[in-house]
Amino acid sequence: MNPPSHLRPAWIEISRTRLRENWLRIAADKPAGVSVLNVIKANAYGHGAIEVARVALSSGADWLGVVTLDEALALRDAGIQAPILMIGERLPEELPWCANHRLTVATGEPDTARAWDQLGRERGTRLPLHLKVDTGMSRYGARWTAMEDLFSVAINAQGVVCDGLFTHFAQSDESDKTFARQQLARFQEVVTLAHRCGLAPRWLHTANSGGFLDLPETHFNLVRLGILPLGVYPSTVCRRISGIEPVMTVKARLSVVKTLESGDAVGYGMRWKAEGPRRVGIVPLGYGDGFPRIRNAGWVLVRGQQAPILGSVAMDAFAVDITPIADAARWDEVVVMGAQGSLEITAHDLARWKGSVSYDILTGWRSRLPRITV
Ligand SMILES: *Cc1c(COP(=O)(O)O)cnc(C)c1O
């Protein structure tokens, strides 16, 4: 028999209460008439897709969004019936699966739109389709200046219903909104063109969390929120909604407490040397759990105080300086990401230490760390 998953002195806590509270704050902030699609790709940014989806759907979200077929099927297998938007492009072989599980296909490629239409005709139904416009991110979507082919497939389709038209911003959460506004203007031209062609997509959507917070003119009738309901802001400069707090906390217990003498080295590569007597605690998680492989940077929280990281983070462990925290003891709870006492280590702090973004930190925690819902 396996031990219970929490029998490891390092784990992730997901607060369902916080998640609900964040949704209440978003609902209060959101203009009436704007629906929400909760983007829960990559296991809801590492938070657990099924739990997060259930809370979202019972807290006002109408839609879910994922990227891979596996992600969508896991939701359907869990009994979740809500509409699911498939972000990204589909292999032709994926389309029958999408039809079987009532998934809404998104595409900017006429070929895929045609194949989806063909499948709908064969099945004597109209399958839901969202058309994606590339307004300047140069990733997915048909170029905003060249919508004719995609629109002509949609106009002549008898096996699909063109249910949505959307685009995605390359830069919505930074102070400079110039390019986001330019993308919006391009999208508006495409909406006008769609209407002129006789297309009337029910859902128009452009905003991610950054757009939702800072660009109300991008809301249309649906916003796609991923990171915000999880209590993490897309950047450090976007608007704040009071009461939104992180849902995920990463914790561990000090496995070992030891004393070093002057000249002792710590860790692989001996990247840190004690210049005097030091008390050191060992945190039993490492880059094998998704903690960034940093060295002599960052800190954890022990007894409500900062304990700086000494030397290099290894696969399974790293050392922290607890010299000034006189009462720190073996098996003390350590916060690696989250709040303890009056201090907090945010996903943005970890991202800064790693040279990355908060999204990467959230999704980076591996399944090797037990995830506990509290
Ligand atoms: C991931 C994603 C989102 C969600 O972005 P957040 O910044 O997490 O809100 C929205 N739309 C698309 C197309 C995405 O890929």
Coordinates of N, CA, C and O and ligand atoms in Angstrom, one line a residue, residues 37 39 41 45 67 85 87-88 132 139-140 166-169 172-173 205-210 224-229 234 359, ligand 1:
L37 N -14.9 33.0 -19.3 CA -14.3 31.7 -19.6 C -13.1 31.5 -18.7 O -12.2 32.4 -18.7
V39 N -9.8 29.9 -18.1 CA -8.7 29.2 -18.8 C -8.0 28.3 -17.7 O -7.4 28.8 -16.8
K41 N -5.9 25.6 -18.6 CA -4.8 24.8 -19.2 C -3.8 24.5 -18.2 O -3.6 25.1 -17.2
Y45 N -2.9 25.9 -14.3 CA -1.6 26.5 -13.9 C -1.1 25.8 -12.6 O -0.6 26.5 -11.7
V67 N -6.1 23.6 -23.6 CA -5.3 23.6 -24.8 C -5.2 22.2 -25.4 O -5.3 22.0 -26.6
L85 N -13.7 25.6 -24.6 CA -13.1 26.1 -25.8 C -11.7 25.5 -25.9 O -10.9 25.5 -24.9
I87 N -8.3 25.9 -27.0 CA -7.3 26.9 -27.4 C -6.2 26.2 -28.2 O -5.8 25.2 -27.8
G88 N -5.7 26.9 -29.2 CA -4.6 26.4 -30.1 C -5.2 25.7 -31.3 O -6.4 25.8 -31.5
K132 N -10.4 32.3 -34.9 CA -9.3 33.1 -34.2 C -8.7 34.0 -35.2 O -8.3 33.6 -36.3
R139 N 0.9 34.3 -33.7 CA 1.0 32.9 -33.2 C -0.2 32.2 -33.9 O -0.2 31.9 -35.0
Y140 N -1.3 31.9 -33.1 CA -2.4 31.3 -33.7 C -3.4 32.4 -34.4 O -3.4 33.5 -33.9
F166 N -12.5 35.7 -32.0 CA -11.6 36.1 -30.9 C -10.2 36.4 -31.3 O -9.8 36.0 -32.4
T167 N -9.5 37.1 -30.5 CA -8.1 37.3 -30.7 C -7.4 37.3 -29.3 O -8.0 37.2 -28.3
H168 N -6.1 37.4 -29.3 CA -5.3 37.3 -28.1 C -4.3 38.4 -28.1 O -3.6 38.7 -29.1
F169 N -4.1 39.1 -26.9 CA -3.1 40.2 -26.8 C -1.7 39.7 -26.5 O -1.5 38.8 -25.7
S172 N -0.9 42.9 -22.7 CA -2.0 43.6 -22.1 C -1.8 44.0 -20.6 O -2.6 44.7 -20.0
D173 N -0.7 43.5 -20.0 CA -0.5 43.7 -18.6 C 0.6 44.6 -18.3 O 1.1 44.7 -17.1
H205 N -14.5 37.7 -28.0 CA -13.7 37.8 -26.8 C -12.2 38.0 -27.2 O -11.7 37.5 -28.2
T206 N -11.6 38.9 -26.4 CA -10.2 39.3 -26.6 C -9.4 39.3 -25.3 O -8.2 39.1 -25.3
A207 N -10.1 39.6 -24.2 CA -9.3 39.9 -23.0 C -8.9 38.7 -22.2 O -9.7 37.8 -21.9
N208 N -7.6 38.7 -21.8 CA -7.1 37.8 -20.8 C -7.1 38.6 -19.5 O -7.8 39.6 -19.4
S209 N -6.4 38.1 -18.4 CA -6.5 38.8 -17.1 C -6.1 40.2 -17.3 O -6.7 41.1 -16.7
G210 N -5.0 40.5 -18.0 CA -4.5 41.8 -18.1 C -5.5 42.7 -18.8 O -5.7 43.9 -18.4
R224 N -11.5 35.9 -21.0 CA -10.8 34.7 -20.7 C -9.8 34.8 -19.6 O -8.8 35.4 -19.8
L225 N -10.2 34.4 -18.4 CA -9.4 34.6 -17.2 C -8.7 33.3 -16.8 O -9.3 32.3 -16.6
G226 N -7.4 33.4 -16.7 CA -6.6 32.2 -16.2 C -6.0 32.5 -14.9 O -6.4 32.0 -13.8
I227 N -5.1 33.4 -14.8 CA -4.2 33.6 -13.6 C -5.0 34.4 -12.5 O -4.7 34.1 -11.3
L228 N -5.8 35.3 -12.9 CA -6.4 36.2 -11.9 C -7.3 35.5 -10.9 O -7.1 35.8 -9.7
P229 N -8.2 34.6 -11.2 CA -8.9 33.9 -10.2 C -8.1 33.1 -9.2 O -8.5 32.8 -8.1
P234 N -1.4 39.2 -13.4 CA -0.5 38.9 -14.6 C 0.8 39.7 -14.6 O 1.8 39.2 -15.1
Y359 N 3.7 33.0 -14.2 CA 3.0 31.9 -14.9 C 3.9 30.7 -14.9 O 3.4 29.5 -14.7
Ligands
LIG1 C1 -3.7 31.3 -21.4 C2 -4.6 32.1 -22.2 C3 -5.5 33.0 -21.5 C4 -5.5 33.3 -20.0 O1 -4.5 34.3 -19.8 P1 -4.3 34.9 -18.3 O2 -3.3 36.0 -18.5 O3 -3.8 33.8 -17.4 O4 -5.6 35.4 -17.8 C5 -6.4 33.7 -22.3 N1 -6.5 33.4 -23.6 C6 -5.7 32.6 -24.3 C7 -5.8 32.4 -25.7 C8 -4.7 31.9 -23.6 O5 -3.9 31.1 -24.2

